[in-house]
Coordinates of C-alpha atoms in Angstrom, one line a residue:
M282 CA -28.2 -26.2 -9.2
L283 CA -31.6 -27.0 -7.7
A284 CA -33.4 -24.8 -10.2
S285 CA -31.9 -26.7 -13.1
A286 CA -32.9 -30.1 -11.6
L287 CA -36.7 -29.3 -11.1
P288 CA -39.2 -29.1 -13.9
Q289 CA -39.8 -25.5 -15.1
S290 CA -43.6 -25.7 -14.5
S291 CA -43.0 -26.3 -10.7
L292 CA -41.0 -23.1 -10.3
P293 CA -42.5 -19.6 -9.7
A294 CA -42.2 -17.2 -12.6
R295 CA -39.8 -14.9 -10.8
S296 CA -37.5 -17.7 -9.7
L297 CA -37.5 -19.1 -13.3
K298 CA -36.6 -15.7 -14.7
R299 CA -33.8 -15.4 -12.1
A300 CA -32.6 -18.9 -12.8
T301 CA -32.3 -18.4 -16.5
R302 CA -30.7 -14.9 -16.3
A303 CA -27.4 -15.8 -14.6
S304 CA -25.3 -18.9 -14.6
L305 CA -23.8 -20.4 -11.4
R306 CA -20.6 -18.8 -10.4
V307 CA -17.9 -20.8 -8.5
Q308 CA -15.2 -18.9 -6.7
A309 CA -11.9 -20.7 -6.4
V310 CA -10.3 -20.6 -2.9
A311 CA -6.5 -21.0 -2.7
A312 CA -5.8 -23.9 -0.4
P313 CA -3.9 -27.2 -0.2
I314 CA -5.7 -30.3 -1.4
K315 CA -5.3 -33.1 1.1
P316 CA -3.8 -36.1 -0.7
G317 CA -5.0 -39.7 -0.5
N318 CA -2.9 -42.6 0.4
G319 CA 0.2 -42.9 -1.8
E320 CA -0.4 -39.4 -3.4
C321 CA 1.7 -36.3 -3.4
P322 CA 0.1 -33.0 -2.1
V323 CA -1.2 -30.4 -4.5
F324 CA -2.3 -26.8 -4.1
K325 CA -5.2 -24.9 -5.7
D326 CA -4.3 -21.3 -6.4
P327 CA -6.9 -18.4 -6.5
K328 CA -7.6 -19.0 -10.2
G329 CA -8.4 -22.7 -9.6
R330 CA -5.2 -24.0 -11.1
V331 CA -3.9 -27.2 -9.4
I332 CA -0.1 -27.0 -8.7
P333 CA 1.8 -30.2 -7.6
A334 CA 4.0 -29.8 -4.5
M335 CA 7.0 -31.7 -3.3
C336 CA 6.1 -35.0 -1.8
A337 CA 8.7 -35.1 0.9
D338 CA 9.9 -32.6 3.5
Y339 CA 13.7 -32.9 3.7
G340 CA 14.1 -30.8 6.9
F341 CA 15.5 -32.2 10.2
R342 CA 12.1 -31.7 11.9
S343 CA 10.4 -33.3 8.9
G344 CA 7.5 -30.8 9.0
A345 CA 7.1 -30.6 12.7
G346 CA 6.3 -26.9 13.4
R347 CA 6.3 -26.1 9.7
L348 CA 4.0 -23.2 8.9
Y349 CA 0.4 -23.9 8.1
Q350 CA 0.6 -27.6 9.0
E351 CA -1.3 -29.5 11.7
G352 CA -0.3 -28.5 15.2
Y353 CA 1.2 -25.2 14.2
G354 CA 0.3 -22.4 16.5
E355 CA -0.1 -24.5 19.7
V356 CA 0.8 -22.9 23.0
P357 CA 4.3 -24.0 24.1
K358 CA 5.2 -26.0 27.2
D359 CA 7.2 -24.4 30.0
V360 CA 10.8 -23.5 29.3
W361 CA 12.2 -26.3 31.4
Q362 CA 10.2 -29.0 29.5
L363 CA 11.1 -27.4 26.2
A364 CA 14.8 -27.4 27.0
K365 CA 14.7 -31.0 28.1
D366 CA 12.8 -32.1 25.0
N367 CA 15.2 -30.2 22.7
Y368 CA 18.3 -31.6 24.5
R369 CA 17.1 -35.2 24.1
H370 CA 16.2 -34.6 20.4
E371 CA 19.4 -32.9 19.6
L372 CA 21.5 -35.4 21.5
E373 CA 19.9 -38.3 19.5
A374 CA 20.5 -36.3 16.3
L375 CA 24.1 -35.7 17.2
R376 CA 24.7 -39.4 17.9
R377 CA 23.1 -40.4 14.6
A378 CA 25.1 -37.8 12.8
V379 CA 28.4 -39.4 13.9
R380 CA 27.2 -43.0 13.9
Y381 CA 25.2 -42.9 10.6
P382 CA 26.7 -40.0 8.6
A383 CA 24.9 -38.8 5.5
P384 CA 26.3 -40.5 2.4
D385 CA 25.4 -37.6 0.1
T386 CA 27.5 -34.9 1.8
R387 CA 29.7 -33.1 -0.7
P388 CA 33.1 -31.9 0.4
P389 CA 33.9 -28.2 -0.2
G390 CA 36.1 -27.0 -3.1
S391 CA 38.4 -24.4 -1.4
A392 CA 41.6 -25.4 0.3
L393 CA 40.5 -24.0 3.6
G394 CA 37.1 -25.6 3.3
K395 CA 38.7 -29.0 2.6
L396 CA 41.0 -28.5 5.6
L397 CA 38.0 -27.8 7.9
H398 CA 36.0 -30.7 6.3
A399 CA 38.9 -33.1 7.1
A400 CA 39.1 -31.7 10.7
G401 CA 35.4 -32.2 11.1
G402 CA 35.7 -35.8 9.8
A403 CA 38.4 -36.5 12.4
V404 CA 36.3 -35.1 15.2
S405 CA 33.3 -37.1 14.0
S406 CA 35.4 -40.3 14.0
A407 CA 36.5 -39.7 17.6
L408 CA 33.0 -39.0 18.7
R409 CA 31.8 -42.2 16.9
R410 CA 34.2 -44.2 19.0
L411 CA 33.3 -42.4 22.2
D412 CA 29.6 -42.9 21.6
G413 CA 30.1 -46.6 21.0
A414 CA 32.1 -46.9 24.2
L415 CA 29.5 -45.0 26.3
E416 CA 26.7 -47.1 24.8
G417 CA 28.7 -50.3 25.6
A418 CA 29.1 -49.0 29.2
R419 CA 25.3 -48.3 29.4
V420 CA 25.9 -44.6 30.0
L421 CA 23.9 -43.9 26.9
P422 CA 20.9 -45.9 25.7
P423 CA 21.2 -48.1 22.6
L424 CA 20.9 -46.0 19.4
Q425 CA 18.5 -47.1 16.7
P426 CA 19.2 -46.5 13.0
P427 CA 17.4 -43.6 11.3
P428 CA 13.8 -44.5 10.5
L429 CA 12.9 -45.7 7.1
L430 CA 10.8 -43.7 4.8
S431 CA 7.6 -44.8 3.1
E432 CA 7.7 -46.2 -0.4
L433 CA 6.3 -42.9 -1.9
E434 CA 8.7 -40.8 0.1
T435 CA 11.6 -43.0 -0.8
Q436 CA 10.9 -42.8 -4.6
E437 CA 10.3 -39.0 -4.5
F438 CA 13.1 -38.5 -1.9
K439 CA 15.7 -40.0 -4.1
Q440 CA 14.6 -38.2 -7.3
I441 CA 14.3 -34.7 -5.8
R442 CA 17.2 -35.2 -3.4
A443 CA 19.5 -36.0 -6.3
K444 CA 18.5 -32.8 -8.0
L445 CA 18.9 -30.7 -4.9
D446 CA 22.3 -32.2 -4.3
A447 CA 23.3 -31.3 -7.9
L448 CA 22.6 -27.6 -7.3
Q449 CA 25.8 -25.5 -7.4
L450 CA 26.9 -22.1 -6.2
S451 CA 30.4 -20.7 -6.2
T452 CA 31.9 -17.6 -4.6
A453 CA 33.1 -16.5 -8.0
D454 CA 29.5 -16.4 -9.4
V455 CA 28.4 -14.3 -6.5
A456 CA 31.4 -11.9 -6.8
A457 CA 30.6 -11.5 -10.5
V458 CA 27.0 -10.6 -9.9
E459 CA 28.0 -8.2 -7.1
A460 CA 30.7 -6.5 -9.3
A461 CA 28.2 -6.1 -12.1
R462 CA 25.7 -4.5 -9.8
V463 CA 28.3 -2.1 -8.3
A464 CA 29.5 -1.1 -11.8
A465 CA 25.9 -0.3 -12.9
Q466 CA 24.5 1.3 -9.7
G467 CA 27.6 2.2 -7.6
D468 CA 28.4 0.9 -4.1
M469 CA 26.6 2.1 -1.0
E470 CA 28.5 4.2 1.6
S471 CA 29.3 2.6 5.0
P472 CA 31.9 3.3 7.7
L473 CA 34.7 0.8 8.3
W474 CA 33.1 -0.4 11.5
I475 CA 30.1 -1.5 9.5
K476 CA 32.0 -3.0 6.6
A477 CA 34.4 -5.0 8.7
P478 CA 31.8 -7.3 10.4
F479 CA 29.9 -7.5 7.1
F480 CA 32.9 -8.8 5.1
A481 CA 33.8 -11.2 8.0
L482 CA 30.3 -12.7 7.9
C483 CA 30.4 -13.1 4.1
W484 CA 33.9 -14.7 4.2
L485 CA 32.8 -17.1 7.0
L486 CA 29.8 -18.3 5.1
D487 CA 31.8 -18.6 1.8
V488 CA 34.4 -20.8 3.5
M489 CA 32.1 -23.0 5.7
Y490 CA 29.4 -23.5 3.0
D491 CA 31.3 -23.7 -0.2
N492 CA 29.5 -26.1 -2.6
K493 CA 26.6 -26.4 -0.1
P494 CA 24.0 -23.7 -1.4
I495 CA 20.9 -24.9 0.4
E496 CA 22.7 -25.3 3.7
K497 CA 24.2 -21.8 3.2
F498 CA 20.8 -20.3 2.5
W499 CA 19.3 -21.9 5.6
V500 CA 22.1 -20.5 7.8
L501 CA 21.8 -17.1 6.1
E502 CA 18.0 -17.0 6.6
T503 CA 18.3 -18.1 10.2
V504 CA 20.5 -15.1 10.8
A505 CA 18.6 -12.7 8.5
R506 CA 15.5 -12.8 10.7
I507 CA 17.3 -11.6 13.8
P508 CA 17.9 -7.9 13.0
Y509 CA 14.2 -7.2 12.6
F510 CA 13.4 -8.8 15.9
A511 CA 16.2 -6.8 17.5
Y512 CA 14.9 -3.6 16.1
I513 CA 11.4 -4.4 17.4
S514 CA 12.8 -5.1 20.8
I515 CA 14.5 -1.7 21.1
L516 CA 11.5 0.2 19.7
H517 CA 9.2 -1.6 22.2
L518 CA 11.7 -0.8 25.0
Y519 CA 11.8 2.9 24.0
E520 CA 8.0 3.0 24.1
S521 CA 7.7 1.2 27.4
L522 CA 10.3 3.6 29.0
G523 CA 8.6 6.7 27.5
F524 CA 11.8 7.6 25.6
W525 CA 10.2 7.7 22.1
R526 CA 6.6 6.7 21.1
A527 CA 6.6 7.2 17.4
G528 CA 7.8 3.7 16.5
A529 CA 4.5 1.9 15.9
E530 CA 4.8 2.1 12.1
L531 CA 8.4 0.9 12.2
R532 CA 7.5 -2.0 14.4
K533 CA 4.8 -3.0 12.0
I534 CA 7.2 -2.9 9.0
H535 CA 9.9 -4.8 10.9
F536 CA 7.5 -7.5 11.9
A537 CA 6.4 -7.9 8.3
E538 CA 10.0 -8.2 7.3
E539 CA 10.7 -10.9 10.0
W540 CA 7.5 -12.7 8.9
N541 CA 8.8 -12.7 5.3
E542 CA 12.3 -14.0 6.3
M543 CA 10.7 -16.7 8.5
H544 CA 9.0 -18.1 5.4
H545 CA 12.3 -18.0 3.5
L546 CA 13.8 -20.0 6.4
Q547 CA 10.9 -22.5 6.4
I548 CA 11.4 -23.0 2.6
M549 CA 15.1 -23.7 3.1
E550 CA 14.3 -26.1 5.9
S551 CA 11.8 -28.0 3.7
L552 CA 14.6 -28.4 1.2
G553 CA 16.9 -30.0 3.8
G554 CA 19.0 -27.0 4.7
D555 CA 19.0 -27.9 8.4
R556 CA 19.7 -31.6 8.1
A557 CA 23.2 -31.5 9.6
W558 CA 23.6 -31.1 13.4
F559 CA 26.7 -28.9 12.9
D560 CA 24.8 -26.5 10.7
R561 CA 22.0 -26.1 13.3
F562 CA 24.6 -25.6 16.0
V563 CA 26.3 -22.9 14.1
A564 CA 23.2 -21.1 12.9
E565 CA 21.3 -21.1 16.1
H566 CA 24.2 -19.9 18.3
A567 CA 25.2 -17.3 15.7
A568 CA 21.6 -16.0 15.7
V569 CA 21.7 -15.4 19.5
F570 CA 25.1 -13.7 19.3
Y571 CA 23.9 -11.7 16.3
Y572 CA 20.9 -10.5 18.2
W573 CA 22.9 -8.8 20.9
V574 CA 25.3 -7.3 18.4
L575 CA 22.4 -5.7 16.6
I576 CA 20.8 -4.5 19.8
L577 CA 24.0 -2.7 20.7
C578 CA 24.3 -1.3 17.1
Y579 CA 20.8 0.0 17.1
L580 CA 21.3 1.6 20.5
V581 CA 24.3 3.5 19.2
S582 CA 23.0 4.4 15.8
P583 CA 19.8 3.2 14.2
V584 CA 20.8 4.6 10.9
M585 CA 24.0 2.5 10.8
A586 CA 22.1 -0.6 12.0
Y587 CA 19.9 -0.2 8.9
N588 CA 22.9 0.5 6.8
F589 CA 24.5 -2.8 7.9
M590 CA 21.3 -4.7 7.1
Q591 CA 21.0 -3.0 3.7
R592 CA 24.4 -4.5 2.9
V593 CA 23.4 -7.9 4.1
E594 CA 20.2 -7.9 2.1
L595 CA 22.1 -6.7 -1.0
H596 CA 24.5 -9.6 -0.6
A597 CA 21.6 -12.0 -0.2
A598 CA 20.0 -10.7 -3.4
D599 CA 23.2 -11.1 -5.3
T600 CA 23.7 -14.6 -3.9
Y601 CA 20.2 -15.7 -5.0
S602 CA 20.7 -14.1 -8.4
A603 CA 24.0 -16.0 -9.0
F604 CA 22.3 -19.2 -7.7
V605 CA 19.4 -18.9 -10.1
D606 CA 21.6 -18.1 -13.1
R607 CA 23.8 -21.1 -12.4
N608 CA 20.9 -23.6 -11.8
R609 CA 17.9 -22.3 -13.8
A610 CA 17.2 -25.4 -15.8
L611 CA 17.5 -27.7 -12.8
L612 CA 15.4 -25.5 -10.5
R613 CA 12.6 -25.5 -13.2
S614 CA 12.4 -29.3 -13.0
V615 CA 11.6 -29.4 -9.2
P616 CA 8.2 -28.7 -7.8
P617 CA 7.8 -26.1 -5.1
P618 CA 7.5 -27.0 -1.4
M619 CA 4.0 -26.6 0.1
V620 CA 5.1 -23.9 2.5
A621 CA 6.1 -21.7 -0.5
L622 CA 2.8 -22.3 -2.3
Q623 CA 0.8 -21.3 0.8
Y624 CA 2.9 -18.2 1.4
Y625 CA 3.0 -16.8 -2.2
L626 CA -0.4 -18.0 -3.5
A627 CA -2.7 -17.8 -0.4
E628 CA -6.0 -15.8 -0.6
D629 CA -4.9 -13.5 2.3
L630 CA -1.2 -12.7 1.9
Y631 CA -0.7 -11.7 5.5
L632 CA 1.6 -8.6 5.7
F633 CA 3.0 -9.5 2.3
D634 CA 2.9 -5.9 1.1
E635 CA 3.8 -4.2 4.4
F636 CA 7.5 -4.7 4.2
Q637 CA 7.7 -3.3 0.6
T638 CA 8.0 0.3 1.6
G639 CA 9.9 1.1 -1.6
S640 CA 6.9 -0.1 -3.7
R641 CA 4.0 1.3 -1.8
H642 CA 2.6 3.1 -4.9
S643 CA 3.0 0.2 -7.2
P644 CA 0.5 -2.6 -7.7
P645 CA 0.9 -5.4 -5.1
R646 CA 3.1 -8.3 -6.1
R647 CA 1.4 -11.6 -6.8
P648 CA 4.3 -13.7 -7.9
P649 CA 4.0 -17.1 -9.6
C650 CA 5.1 -20.2 -7.7
D651 CA 4.8 -23.2 -10.2
T652 CA 8.4 -24.5 -9.8
L653 CA 11.3 -24.2 -7.4
L654 CA 12.8 -21.7 -9.9
D655 CA 9.8 -19.4 -9.2
V656 CA 10.4 -19.9 -5.5
F657 CA 14.0 -18.7 -5.6
L658 CA 13.1 -15.8 -8.0
N659 CA 10.5 -14.7 -5.5
I660 CA 12.9 -14.9 -2.6
R661 CA 15.4 -12.9 -4.6
D662 CA 12.8 -10.2 -5.3
D663 CA 11.8 -10.2 -1.6
E664 CA 15.4 -9.5 -0.7
L665 CA 15.5 -6.6 -3.1
E666 CA 12.4 -5.2 -1.4
H667 CA 14.2 -5.5 1.9
V668 CA 17.0 -3.5 0.4
K669 CA 14.6 -0.7 -0.5
T670 CA 13.0 -0.7 2.9
M671 CA 16.4 -0.6 4.7
A672 CA 17.3 2.4 2.5
A673 CA 14.1 4.1 3.3
C674 CA 14.6 3.5 7.1
Q675 CA 17.9 5.5 6.9
Q676 CA 15.8 8.6 5.9
S677 CA 14.0 10.7 8.5
T678 CA 10.6 9.2 7.5
I679 CA 9.5 6.0 5.8

């Protein structure tokens, strides 16, 4: 740039020749572009394309602790302080949930789901009266209404929230996709003690989260991370005790899988999957229980632990496929959340290819991420890669 600004007579001959030989090259770096006041965030991909992102974060934590954002990666406080802070935060959230219920909550469609929804409404009504009484007796501090959003967030929040609430997913759609897959590829072999908890898990999610796809996906992704962490724990224990020291490659693969599922979870959080206190209560307690079940399963039979997880990942892929088929046009009209853009379009896709053991000899995936439709297609493809990896882990080597 300096060479083009100076008179040619003032430049040495060698510099002039070099300046006229090659033009200036600018390398695009994938990164979020910080918005100004009243502007929505955008992301620049490695090719220099600017992709608009969702303005609002619909999660319960509203971006706090979201991947790649300011403050992420800080050293935590001690466990006592963390427990106290979380208790206060969740208590306030529980009180607001019963005193100021969300007006856009859709009731489930199944008979059992409606019954559970009605029972939950009765419990919430009783808790609302109890909270008011405790506040009146000064046992609990006065509760403030939910904070108001900014003008930009309110406008974008209403538009995108309406589209997210219009998304649909029925158990019949998932069953149809699963039946078509089994007819084309055949069903995988599993003993009864693996099939029974799997079908129980699927039935529970179908009943509790009928007509609530984003919330269902968030709960599913919260639980889906846990097996990989459980497998890493056992492999690390075996190495520490000297039982078996050939698990380094497995631990690396499972960490990459957990890293991938963590991004799926953060995407569902940004879409509002964790807004309800009850959903957080169910998912987080189920994750702890699920961890110890998988620990026991892996101790007894690593192959069957991988077999169980292959079934779970297959069901997840079928569920995402049915969801995309049902909501394709609507998903195409919604911009992607920033966490999805940073995960799928970053310059350095950290461990992105490591969990794809079934595609090691194929070119690396660099999926598009222009709309929310692309995001869900990418997540579906990720789950299919997990299926291949779980199948490979059931062999003698990976």
